[in-house]
Amino acid sequence: MVASTEQSDTARQFIDEAGLDNAVLHAQARMHTPVVVTDAAHAELDRHGCDGLVAIGGGSAIGLSKALAARTDLPQLILPTTYAGSEMTDILGETDDGEKRTRRSPSIQPETVIYDVELTLSLPVAISVRSGINAIAHAVEGLYAHDANPVSTVMGLEAIRLLKTALPAIANDRNDLSARSQAFLGSHLAAGVLGMVSMSLHHKLCHILGGTFDLPHAAVHSIMLPYTIAYNSNAARAALAPLENVFAGDIARGLFDLNRSLEINETLADLNMREVDIDQAVRMALANPYSNPAELEASALRTLFKMAVNGEPPGPSSKASSH
Ligand code: NAD
């Protein structure tokens, strides 16, 4: 069984209550799935002859389980406790030599997922709301994905509606079981979108910030989303149009204001990203082409990062062209 260190008590409790007497707990999962952590867990798994994987926790624990499944093809049982949504995808993002690389494979897709809303009650409000915005990011980018389809669009819009209602309620009362259930459903739908269609600029930039600059995943998604949506808002106007009602016209500004209302006030600078790091991040963002509604341009990306480092409100779209 794998978990992050902070969730080792919860994992032990699960092992006791489920009567998994022979289970081996490896509670050393880390964010961005470093390969060295997977190597150590793999060695332990081999030593004990484990015949299945159980993960309890957020995307870090689930990432370790998926990395082990990719190597061993063992079946996975996942109990998610955040809204990151990794449990629903066949995607693995692993970090090695300061770079995060993603791949897809059927062996990575978890076989069984149990959503137990009570497991999320201990998730602090600050992590809950950032994790919820991470889920919104999957759903929003899914709307303008080049391979979006009517099903992914319906799922994404419903995910955004659920999360936009649930997150303020959770911020108001972390024990609000009904809001927690709504948020879990929203995150499940958003994760379904993430698994079904291709992500674009927003996820690419967050991978760079997480994998290379080691910034925390959910906080980075929350900070970046208003700026990446501003960047794409003209080029993806038609795909984003259904959100104009949800965010009172200006979607990027609406996402920025939602952050503020949830007390997500930090900037990339607060997470130790410096202006001198921007050129490297821009170079990486342009290194491997990927699909995005607006054209990728170094100077516009530099401006985007600068605004996120300093926490300026997003302006009107800096990009008008589509391809
Ligand atoms: P995380 O798993 O590190 O959890 C964030 C924090 O919340 C940690 O400190 C953790 O200990 C704590 N926590 C989790 N559950 C808790 C609970 N119930 N009570 C109290 N504290 C709790 O981070 P995350 O944001 O859930 O996931 C981020 C990771 O997941 C990143 O590595 C990211 O790349 C990956 N991810 C992958 C996919 C995919 O499809 N491959 C999708 C989303 C995220």
Coordinates of C-alpha atoms and ligand atoms in Angstrom, one line a residue:
M1 CA 0.0 0.0 0.0
V2 CA 1.3 3.5 -0.8
A3 CA 0.6 6.9 0.7
S4 CA 2.3 10.2 1.4
T5 CA 4.1 10.3 4.8
E6 CA 1.4 12.6 6.2
Q7 CA -1.3 10.0 5.5
S8 CA 0.5 7.0 7.0
D9 CA -2.0 6.8 10.0
T10 CA -5.0 6.9 7.6
A11 CA -3.3 4.1 5.6
R12 CA -2.6 2.0 8.6
Q13 CA -6.2 2.4 9.8
F14 CA -7.4 1.3 6.3
I15 CA -5.1 -1.8 6.5
D16 CA -6.5 -2.7 10.0
E17 CA -10.1 -2.1 9.1
A18 CA -9.9 -4.0 5.8
G19 CA -8.1 -6.8 7.5
L20 CA -5.2 -6.7 5.1
D21 CA -2.8 -8.5 7.4
N22 CA -0.1 -9.1 4.9
A23 CA -0.1 -5.6 3.5
V24 CA 3.2 -3.7 3.3
L25 CA 2.9 0.1 3.8
H26 CA 5.3 2.4 1.8
A27 CA 4.3 5.9 3.0
Q28 CA 7.0 7.8 1.1
A29 CA 5.1 9.1 -1.9
R30 CA 6.2 12.6 -3.0
M31 CA 4.8 15.2 -5.3
H32 CA 5.6 15.0 -9.0
T33 CA 6.5 11.3 -8.7
P34 CA 10.3 11.4 -8.5
V35 CA 11.8 8.3 -10.1
V36 CA 14.1 7.7 -7.1
V37 CA 11.1 7.3 -4.9
T38 CA 9.6 4.8 -7.3
D39 CA 12.9 2.9 -7.4
A40 CA 12.9 2.5 -3.6
A41 CA 9.2 1.4 -3.5
H42 CA 9.7 -1.0 -6.4
A43 CA 12.6 -2.7 -4.6
E44 CA 10.4 -3.1 -1.5
L45 CA 7.5 -4.4 -3.6
D46 CA 9.8 -7.0 -5.1
R47 CA 11.3 -8.0 -1.7
H48 CA 7.8 -8.7 -0.3
G49 CA 6.4 -10.3 -3.4
C50 CA 3.4 -7.9 -3.5
D51 CA 0.5 -9.0 -5.8
G52 CA -1.5 -5.7 -5.9
L53 CA -1.3 -2.0 -5.2
V54 CA -3.5 0.1 -3.0
A55 CA -3.1 3.9 -2.8
I56 CA -4.8 6.2 -0.3
G57 CA -4.2 9.9 -0.6
G58 CA -3.9 12.7 -3.2
G59 CA -2.1 12.7 -6.6
S60 CA 1.3 12.0 -5.0
A61 CA 0.2 8.7 -3.6
I62 CA -1.7 7.8 -6.7
G63 CA 1.3 8.8 -8.9
L64 CA 3.5 6.4 -7.0
S65 CA 0.9 3.6 -7.4
K66 CA 0.7 4.3 -11.1
A67 CA 4.4 4.4 -11.6
L68 CA 4.7 1.0 -9.9
A69 CA 1.8 -0.4 -12.0
A70 CA 3.6 0.9 -15.1
R71 CA 6.6 -1.2 -14.2
T72 CA 4.8 -4.3 -12.9
D73 CA 1.3 -4.3 -14.4
L74 CA -0.1 -5.1 -10.9
P75 CA -3.8 -4.1 -10.4
Q76 CA -4.5 -0.9 -8.5
L77 CA -7.2 0.0 -5.9
I78 CA -7.3 3.8 -5.4
L79 CA -8.9 5.8 -2.6
P80 CA -8.5 9.5 -3.5
T81 CA -8.5 12.1 -0.8
T82 CA -8.0 15.3 -2.9
Y83 CA -9.6 16.7 -6.0
A84 CA -6.5 16.3 -8.3
G85 CA -8.2 13.5 -10.3
S86 CA -5.2 11.3 -11.2
E87 CA -7.2 8.2 -10.3
M88 CA -9.3 8.5 -13.5
T89 CA -6.5 8.7 -16.0
D90 CA -4.0 6.5 -17.8
I91 CA -1.5 9.4 -17.5
L92 CA 1.7 9.2 -15.5
G93 CA 3.9 12.3 -14.9
E94 CA 7.3 11.3 -13.6
T95 CA 10.2 13.6 -12.6
D96 CA 13.8 12.7 -13.4
D97 CA 16.9 14.9 -13.8
G98 CA 14.7 18.0 -13.0
E99 CA 12.2 17.4 -15.8
K100 CA 8.7 16.0 -15.6
R101 CA 7.7 13.8 -18.5
T102 CA 4.2 12.3 -19.1
R103 CA 3.2 9.1 -20.8
R104 CA 0.0 7.1 -21.2
S105 CA -0.5 3.4 -21.0
P106 CA -3.3 1.0 -20.2
S107 CA -1.2 -0.5 -17.3
I108 CA -1.2 3.0 -15.7
Q109 CA -5.0 3.3 -15.6
P110 CA -6.3 2.2 -12.1
E111 CA -8.6 -0.7 -12.2
T112 CA -10.8 0.3 -9.2
V113 CA -11.5 3.6 -7.5
I114 CA -13.4 4.1 -4.3
Y115 CA -14.6 7.7 -3.5
D116 CA -15.2 7.8 0.2
V117 CA -16.1 11.4 1.0
E118 CA -15.3 11.0 4.7
L119 CA -11.7 10.6 3.7
T120 CA -11.7 14.2 2.5
L121 CA -12.9 15.8 5.7
S122 CA -9.4 16.0 7.1
L123 CA -8.2 17.9 4.0
P124 CA -7.4 21.4 5.2
V125 CA -9.4 24.2 3.6
A126 CA -6.3 25.7 2.0
I127 CA -5.4 22.4 0.2
S128 CA -9.1 21.7 -0.6
V129 CA -9.7 24.9 -2.5
R130 CA -6.4 24.8 -4.4
S131 CA -7.0 21.1 -5.3
G132 CA -10.5 22.0 -6.4
I133 CA -9.1 24.7 -8.8
N134 CA -6.7 22.1 -10.1
A135 CA -9.8 20.1 -11.1
I136 CA -11.4 23.1 -12.6
A137 CA -8.3 23.5 -14.7
H138 CA -8.7 20.0 -16.2
A139 CA -12.3 20.9 -17.1
V140 CA -11.6 24.3 -18.6
E141 CA -8.7 23.2 -20.8
G142 CA -10.9 20.2 -21.9
L143 CA -13.4 22.7 -23.4
Y144 CA -10.9 24.0 -26.0
A145 CA -8.9 20.7 -26.5
H146 CA -8.4 20.0 -30.2
D147 CA -9.9 16.5 -29.6
A148 CA -12.8 17.7 -27.3
N149 CA -16.1 16.0 -28.0
P150 CA -19.7 16.6 -26.8
V151 CA -19.3 14.2 -23.9
S152 CA -16.1 15.7 -22.6
T153 CA -17.7 19.2 -22.9
V154 CA -20.8 18.2 -20.9
M155 CA -18.7 16.6 -18.3
G156 CA -16.4 19.6 -18.1
L157 CA -19.2 22.2 -17.8
E158 CA -20.9 20.2 -15.1
A159 CA -17.6 19.8 -13.2
I160 CA -17.0 23.5 -13.2
R161 CA -20.6 24.2 -12.1
L162 CA -20.3 21.8 -9.2
L163 CA -16.8 22.9 -8.1
K164 CA -17.6 26.6 -8.3
T165 CA -20.5 26.1 -5.9
A166 CA -18.8 23.5 -3.6
L167 CA -15.5 25.2 -3.0
P168 CA -16.9 28.4 -1.3
A169 CA -19.1 26.1 0.8
I170 CA -16.1 24.0 1.9
A171 CA -14.1 27.2 2.6
N172 CA -17.0 28.2 4.8
D173 CA -17.3 24.9 6.6
R174 CA -14.6 22.2 5.9
N175 CA -17.0 19.5 7.4
D176 CA -19.8 20.3 4.9
L177 CA -20.4 16.7 3.7
S178 CA -22.8 17.7 1.0
A179 CA -20.3 20.3 -0.5
R180 CA -17.5 17.7 -0.1
S181 CA -19.6 15.2 -2.1
Q182 CA -20.3 17.8 -4.8
A183 CA -16.6 18.7 -5.0
F184 CA -15.7 15.0 -5.3
L185 CA -18.3 14.5 -8.1
G186 CA -16.9 17.6 -9.8
S187 CA -13.4 16.4 -9.5
H188 CA -14.3 12.9 -10.8
L189 CA -16.0 14.5 -13.9
A190 CA -13.0 16.9 -14.5
A191 CA -10.6 13.9 -14.2
G192 CA -12.7 12.1 -16.7
V193 CA -12.1 15.0 -19.1
L194 CA -8.4 15.0 -18.3
G195 CA -8.2 11.3 -19.2
M196 CA -10.3 11.7 -22.4
V197 CA -8.9 14.7 -24.2
S198 CA -5.6 16.5 -24.7
M199 CA -4.5 19.3 -22.4
S200 CA -2.8 22.5 -23.7
L201 CA -0.8 25.5 -22.5
H202 CA -2.0 25.6 -18.9
H203 CA -1.1 22.0 -18.1
K204 CA 2.2 22.3 -20.0
L205 CA 3.3 25.4 -18.0
C206 CA 2.2 23.8 -14.7
H207 CA 4.3 20.7 -15.5
I208 CA 7.3 22.9 -16.1
L209 CA 6.8 24.8 -12.9
G210 CA 6.2 21.6 -10.9
G211 CA 8.8 19.3 -12.5
T212 CA 11.7 21.7 -13.0
F213 CA 11.1 24.4 -10.4
D214 CA 9.6 21.9 -7.8
L215 CA 6.6 24.2 -7.1
P216 CA 3.5 22.6 -5.4
H217 CA 1.1 21.2 -7.9
A218 CA -2.3 22.5 -6.9
A219 CA -1.1 26.0 -5.8
V220 CA 0.6 26.4 -9.2
H221 CA -2.5 25.4 -11.1
S222 CA -4.6 27.9 -9.1
I223 CA -2.2 30.7 -9.7
M224 CA -1.7 30.0 -13.4
L225 CA -5.2 29.3 -14.5
P226 CA -6.5 33.0 -14.8
Y227 CA -3.4 33.8 -16.9
T228 CA -3.4 30.8 -19.2
I229 CA -7.1 31.3 -19.9
A230 CA -6.5 35.0 -20.6
Y231 CA -3.8 33.9 -23.1
N232 CA -6.2 31.6 -24.9
S233 CA -9.5 33.5 -24.4
N234 CA -9.7 35.1 -27.9
A235 CA -8.5 32.1 -29.8
A236 CA -10.8 29.8 -27.9
R237 CA -13.7 32.2 -27.6
A238 CA -16.4 29.8 -29.0
A239 CA -15.3 26.9 -26.8
L240 CA -15.2 29.0 -23.7
A241 CA -18.4 30.9 -24.4
P242 CA -20.6 28.6 -22.1
L243 CA -18.5 29.9 -19.2
E244 CA -19.3 33.5 -19.8
N245 CA -22.5 33.2 -17.7
V246 CA -20.7 31.3 -15.0
F247 CA -17.9 33.9 -14.6
A248 CA -19.9 37.1 -15.4
G249 CA -18.5 37.7 -18.8
D250 CA -14.7 37.8 -18.3
I251 CA -13.6 34.2 -17.6
A252 CA -10.0 34.9 -16.8
R253 CA -10.9 37.7 -14.4
G254 CA -13.7 35.5 -12.9
L255 CA -11.2 32.8 -12.2
F256 CA -8.8 35.3 -10.6
D257 CA -11.6 36.7 -8.4
L258 CA -12.7 33.1 -7.5
N259 CA -9.2 32.5 -6.2
R260 CA -9.3 35.7 -4.2
S261 CA -12.7 34.8 -2.7
L262 CA -11.2 31.4 -1.6
E263 CA -8.2 33.2 -0.1
I264 CA -5.8 31.9 -2.7
N265 CA -3.7 35.0 -2.7
E266 CA -0.2 33.8 -3.4
T267 CA 1.9 34.5 -6.4
L268 CA 4.6 32.5 -8.1
A269 CA 7.1 34.7 -6.4
D270 CA 5.6 33.6 -3.0
L271 CA 6.4 30.0 -4.1
N272 CA 10.0 31.1 -4.8
M273 CA 9.8 31.4 -8.6
R274 CA 12.0 34.4 -9.5
E275 CA 11.8 36.7 -12.6
V276 CA 15.3 35.4 -13.6
D277 CA 13.8 31.9 -13.9
I278 CA 11.2 33.0 -16.5
D279 CA 13.5 32.7 -19.6
Q280 CA 14.2 29.1 -18.8
A281 CA 10.5 28.3 -18.3
V282 CA 9.6 30.0 -21.6
R283 CA 12.3 28.1 -23.4
M284 CA 10.9 24.8 -22.0
A285 CA 7.4 25.8 -22.9
L286 CA 8.4 26.3 -26.6
A287 CA 10.8 23.3 -26.8
N288 CA 8.3 20.6 -27.8
P289 CA 5.3 21.7 -29.8
Y290 CA 1.8 20.8 -28.6
S291 CA -1.7 21.8 -29.5
N292 CA -3.0 25.1 -28.1
P293 CA -5.7 27.4 -29.3
A294 CA -3.5 30.5 -29.3
E295 CA -0.1 30.6 -31.0
L296 CA 2.8 30.2 -28.6
E297 CA 5.1 33.2 -28.6
A298 CA 8.1 33.8 -26.4
S299 CA 7.3 37.4 -25.6
A300 CA 3.7 36.8 -24.7
L301 CA 4.6 33.8 -22.6
R302 CA 7.2 36.0 -20.8
T303 CA 4.5 38.5 -20.0
L304 CA 2.2 35.7 -18.8
F305 CA 4.9 34.4 -16.4
K306 CA 5.8 37.9 -15.2
M307 CA 2.2 38.6 -14.3
A308 CA 1.9 35.3 -12.4
V309 CA 5.2 35.9 -10.6
N310 CA 3.9 39.3 -9.5
G311 CA 0.2 38.4 -9.0
E312 CA -1.2 41.1 -11.3
P313 CA -4.8 40.7 -12.4
P314 CA -5.0 39.0 -15.8
G315 CA -5.6 41.5 -18.7
P316 CA -7.6 41.0 -21.8
S317 CA -6.3 38.2 -24.0
S318 CA -2.7 38.8 -25.1
K319 CA -3.2 36.5 -28.0
A320 CA -5.7 36.9 -30.8
S321 CA -4.8 34.2 -33.3
S322 CA -5.8 30.6 -33.5
H323 CA -4.4 27.8 -35.5
Ligands
NAD1 P1 -0.7 15.6 -2.8 O1 -1.1 14.2 -3.1 O2 0.7 15.8 -2.5 O3 -1.6 16.1 -1.6 C1 -1.4 17.5 -1.2 C2 -1.3 17.6 0.3 O4 -2.5 17.2 0.9 C3 -0.2 16.7 0.9 O5 0.5 17.4 1.9 C4 -1.0 15.5 1.5 O6 -0.3 14.9 2.5 C5 -2.3 16.2 1.9 N1 -3.5 15.4 2.0 C6 -4.0 14.6 1.0 N2 -5.1 14.0 1.4 C7 -5.3 14.5 2.7 C8 -6.4 14.3 3.6 N3 -7.4 13.5 3.4 N4 -6.3 14.9 4.8 C9 -5.2 15.8 5.1 N5 -4.2 16.0 4.2 C10 -4.3 15.4 3.0 O7 -1.1 16.6 -4.0 P2 -2.3 16.6 -5.1 O8 -2.4 18.0 -5.4 O9 -3.4 15.8 -4.7 O10 -1.6 15.8 -6.3 C11 -0.5 16.4 -7.0 C12 0.3 15.3 -7.7 O11 -0.6 14.5 -8.5 C13 1.3 15.9 -8.7 O12 2.4 15.1 -8.7 C14 0.6 15.8 -10.0 O13 1.5 15.8 -11.1 C15 -0.2 14.5 -9.9 N6 -1.4 14.5 -10.7 C16 -1.4 13.6 -11.7 C17 -2.5 13.5 -12.6 C18 -2.5 12.5 -13.7 O14 -3.6 12.2 -14.3 N7 -1.4 11.8 -13.9 C19 -3.6 14.3 -12.4 C20 -3.6 15.2 -11.3 C21 -2.5 15.3 -10.5

